[in-house]
Amino acid sequence: MNSVTASIKIGADGIDTEKIVEEIKATVAKKRAAGLYDEARIARAEKHNLVTLKDDETFIQQYFLCLRQISQVDINDFEIFERRGGIFGYFLTKIKKSIWSLLKFYTYRMWSQQNQINSLLLAAIETVNERNQQEIDALKARIKELETKDN
């Protein structure tokens, strides 16, 4: 079997792609600084970037921000539709909506409890982190004080 490899290059005369990329990066940086990207779907995308953060303080702040934004289960209704049209699609949509209304009765309570658990766990983790940071800061100050006494 012969394999044909095609090389495709997309471009146009007079277009500086590097400049365009830099403009996009600058725009994203401005919007991020303004807080426009602080929503849950962005947090989900950003969680993969947490490993790239070098500074421990920046990492923990970004990590808690992501946790706060995605810790809650979405318990809102959603649109139920069927891609297949016609009478079959109509009846299938009705069946799905009926099943969902029955399931919603049982799952709403579980979702609400899960949201409470997630909120409590997040609050506990943030509190422990804050206390640990205060203790670390106090110990650093004490070490610095002891070092200055020795000199």
mmCIF file of C-alpha atoms in Angstrom:
data_model
loop_
_atom_site.group_PDB
_atom_site.id
_atom_site.type_symbol
_atom_site.label_atom_id
_atom_site.label_comp_id
_atom_site.label_asym_id
_atom_site.label_seq_id
_atom_site.Cartn_x
_atom_site.Cartn_y
_atom_site.Cartn_z
ATOM 1 C CA MET A 1 0.000 0.000 0.000
ATOM 2 C CA ASN A 2 1.426 3.384 -0.966
ATOM 3 C CA SER A 3 1.262 6.162 1.527
ATOM 4 C CA VAL A 4 1.113 9.712 0.274
ATOM 5 C CA THR A 5 2.136 12.456 2.639
ATOM 6 C CA ALA A 6 0.906 15.913 1.790
ATOM 7 C CA SER A 7 2.491 18.996 3.231
ATOM 8 C CA ILE A 8 0.068 21.834 3.742
ATOM 9 C CA LYS A 9 1.197 25.331 4.532
ATOM 10 C CA ILE A 10 -1.299 28.012 5.383
ATOM 11 C CA GLY A 11 -0.323 31.618 5.099
ATOM 12 C CA ALA A 12 -0.691 34.809 3.173
ATOM 13 C CA ASP A 13 1.649 37.479 1.960
ATOM 14 C CA GLY A 14 1.997 40.399 4.331
ATOM 15 C CA ILE A 15 0.672 38.537 7.413
ATOM 16 C CA ASP A 16 2.983 38.501 10.421
ATOM 17 C CA THR A 17 1.757 35.484 12.397
ATOM 18 C CA GLU A 18 4.226 36.040 15.226
ATOM 19 C CA LYS A 19 2.880 39.556 15.728
ATOM 20 C CA ILE A 20 -0.691 38.237 15.775
ATOM 21 C CA VAL A 21 0.225 35.596 18.366
ATOM 22 C CA GLU A 22 1.908 38.239 20.537
ATOM 23 C CA GLU A 23 -1.177 40.475 20.284
ATOM 24 C CA ILE A 24 -3.390 37.580 21.353
ATOM 25 C CA LYS A 25 -1.107 36.803 24.303
ATOM 26 C CA ALA A 26 -1.130 40.471 25.354
ATOM 27 C CA THR A 27 -4.925 40.645 25.132
ATOM 28 C CA VAL A 28 -5.305 37.477 27.205
ATOM 29 C CA ALA A 29 -2.882 38.833 29.812
ATOM 30 C CA LYS A 30 -4.869 42.094 30.079
ATOM 31 C CA LYS A 31 -8.172 40.239 30.410
ATOM 32 C CA ARG A 32 -6.732 37.839 32.982
ATOM 33 C CA ALA A 33 -5.402 40.790 35.016
ATOM 34 C CA ALA A 34 -8.860 42.380 34.848
ATOM 35 C CA GLY A 35 -10.424 39.153 36.184
ATOM 36 C CA LEU A 36 -12.399 38.347 33.054
ATOM 37 C CA TYR A 37 -11.165 34.758 32.957
ATOM 38 C CA ASP A 38 -12.084 33.876 36.546
ATOM 39 C CA GLU A 39 -14.952 31.522 35.842
ATOM 40 C CA ALA A 40 -15.387 27.781 36.253
ATOM 41 C CA ARG A 41 -14.833 26.690 32.654
ATOM 42 C CA ILE A 42 -11.606 28.666 32.512
ATOM 43 C CA ALA A 43 -10.598 27.176 35.851
ATOM 44 C CA ARG A 44 -11.068 23.691 34.438
ATOM 45 C CA ALA A 45 -8.790 24.565 31.547
ATOM 46 C CA GLU A 46 -6.284 26.246 33.846
ATOM 47 C CA LYS A 47 -5.999 23.312 36.236
ATOM 48 C CA HIS A 48 -3.654 21.713 33.753
ATOM 49 C CA ASN A 49 -1.402 24.752 34.000
ATOM 50 C CA LEU A 50 -1.059 24.498 37.785
ATOM 51 C CA VAL A 51 1.985 22.266 37.409
ATOM 52 C CA THR A 52 3.736 24.997 35.436
ATOM 53 C CA LEU A 53 3.530 27.538 38.270
ATOM 54 C CA LYS A 54 6.932 27.881 39.882
ATOM 55 C CA ASP A 55 6.174 30.028 42.925
ATOM 56 C CA ASP A 56 4.556 28.113 45.811
ATOM 57 C CA GLU A 57 2.402 31.080 46.834
ATOM 58 C CA THR A 58 1.136 31.612 43.296
ATOM 59 C CA PHE A 59 0.463 27.902 42.949
ATOM 60 C CA ILE A 60 -1.621 27.620 46.110
ATOM 61 C CA GLN A 61 -3.603 30.779 45.322
ATOM 62 C CA GLN A 62 -4.392 29.581 41.799
ATOM 63 C CA TYR A 63 -5.180 26.084 43.078
ATOM 64 C CA PHE A 64 -7.674 27.391 45.649
ATOM 65 C CA LEU A 65 -9.220 29.685 43.038
ATOM 66 C CA CYS A 66 -9.765 26.691 40.754
ATOM 67 C CA LEU A 67 -11.184 24.614 43.600
ATOM 68 C CA ARG A 68 -13.609 27.370 44.598
ATOM 69 C CA GLN A 69 -14.863 27.690 41.058
ATOM 70 C CA ILE A 70 -15.369 24.018 40.268
ATOM 71 C CA SER A 71 -16.229 22.479 43.629
ATOM 72 C CA GLN A 72 -19.978 22.867 43.169
ATOM 73 C CA VAL A 73 -21.986 20.318 41.210
ATOM 74 C CA ASP A 74 -24.303 21.997 38.697
ATOM 75 C CA ILE A 75 -27.790 20.968 39.824
ATOM 76 C CA ASN A 76 -29.689 23.130 37.377
ATOM 77 C CA ASP A 77 -32.009 21.692 34.781
ATOM 78 C CA PHE A 78 -30.691 21.292 31.289
ATOM 79 C CA GLU A 79 -32.312 21.125 27.897
ATOM 80 C CA ILE A 80 -33.284 17.630 26.843
ATOM 81 C CA PHE A 81 -33.468 17.119 23.113
ATOM 82 C CA GLU A 82 -33.136 14.342 20.591
ATOM 83 C CA ARG A 83 -31.073 14.640 17.427
ATOM 84 C CA ARG A 84 -33.325 12.231 15.617
ATOM 85 C CA GLY A 85 -36.328 14.061 14.296
ATOM 86 C CA GLY A 86 -39.778 12.944 13.381
ATOM 87 C CA ILE A 87 -42.335 11.205 15.516
ATOM 88 C CA PHE A 88 -39.709 8.827 16.955
ATOM 89 C CA GLY A 89 -37.562 11.746 18.109
ATOM 90 C CA TYR A 90 -40.590 13.489 19.602
ATOM 91 C CA PHE A 91 -41.590 10.458 21.688
ATOM 92 C CA LEU A 92 -37.990 9.745 22.692
ATOM 93 C CA THR A 93 -37.662 13.324 23.957
ATOM 94 C CA LYS A 94 -40.872 12.928 25.976
ATOM 95 C CA ILE A 95 -39.580 9.677 27.499
ATOM 96 C CA LYS A 96 -36.226 11.257 28.383
ATOM 97 C CA LYS A 97 -37.968 14.236 30.018
ATOM 98 C CA SER A 98 -40.194 11.903 32.041
ATOM 99 C CA ILE A 99 -37.237 9.839 33.204
ATOM 100 C CA TRP A 100 -35.321 12.996 34.111
ATOM 101 C CA SER A 101 -38.193 14.357 36.198
ATOM 102 C CA LEU A 102 -38.236 11.092 38.170
ATOM 103 C CA LEU A 103 -34.443 11.018 38.579
ATOM 104 C CA LYS A 104 -34.273 14.685 39.535
ATOM 105 C CA PHE A 105 -36.369 13.949 42.618
ATOM 106 C CA TYR A 106 -33.701 11.536 43.901
ATOM 107 C CA THR A 107 -30.539 13.139 42.597
ATOM 108 C CA TYR A 108 -31.253 16.724 43.708
ATOM 109 C CA ARG A 109 -30.818 15.770 47.362
ATOM 110 C CA MET A 110 -27.557 13.933 46.643
ATOM 111 C CA TRP A 111 -26.202 16.830 44.608
ATOM 112 C CA SER A 112 -27.132 19.306 47.326
ATOM 113 C CA GLN A 113 -25.385 17.186 49.944
ATOM 114 C CA GLN A 114 -22.336 16.813 47.701
ATOM 115 C CA ASN A 115 -22.175 20.586 47.289
ATOM 116 C CA GLN A 116 -22.300 20.989 51.079
ATOM 117 C CA ILE A 117 -19.521 18.422 51.533
ATOM 118 C CA ASN A 118 -17.381 20.055 48.841
ATOM 119 C CA SER A 119 -17.851 23.493 50.432
ATOM 120 C CA LEU A 120 -16.967 22.224 53.900
ATOM 121 C CA LEU A 121 -13.894 20.361 52.654
ATOM 122 C CA LEU A 122 -12.678 23.372 50.717
ATOM 123 C CA ALA A 123 -13.198 25.663 53.714
ATOM 124 C CA ALA A 124 -11.321 23.207 55.939
ATOM 125 C CA ILE A 125 -8.402 22.946 53.527
ATOM 126 C CA GLU A 126 -8.184 26.716 53.158
ATOM 127 C CA THR A 127 -8.307 27.178 56.952
ATOM 128 C CA VAL A 128 -5.579 24.588 57.540
ATOM 129 C CA ASN A 129 -3.453 26.176 54.829
ATOM 130 C CA GLU A 130 -3.930 29.647 56.325
ATOM 131 C CA ARG A 131 -3.015 28.441 59.826
ATOM 132 C CA ASN A 132 0.033 26.597 58.520
ATOM 133 C CA GLN A 133 1.146 29.692 56.618
ATOM 134 C CA GLN A 134 0.742 31.843 59.740
ATOM 135 C CA GLU A 135 2.807 29.348 61.728
ATOM 136 C CA ILE A 136 5.486 29.245 59.023
ATOM 137 C CA ASP A 137 5.607 33.050 58.940
ATOM 138 C CA ALA A 138 5.912 33.188 62.742
ATOM 139 C CA LEU A 139 8.703 30.592 62.706
ATOM 140 C CA LYS A 140 10.559 32.483 59.974
ATOM 141 C CA ALA A 141 10.278 35.672 62.000
ATOM 142 C CA ARG A 142 11.532 33.835 65.102
ATOM 143 C CA ILE A 143 14.489 32.363 63.181
ATOM 144 C CA LYS A 144 15.351 35.789 61.815
ATOM 145 C CA GLU A 145 15.148 37.268 65.316
ATOM 146 C CA LEU A 146 17.419 34.525 66.702
ATOM 147 C CA GLU A 147 19.905 34.957 63.850
ATOM 148 C CA THR A 148 20.141 38.702 64.459
ATOM 149 C CA LYS A 149 20.770 38.103 68.194
ATOM 150 C CA ASP A 150 23.667 35.760 67.370
ATOM 151 C CA ASN A 151 25.337 38.351 65.138
#
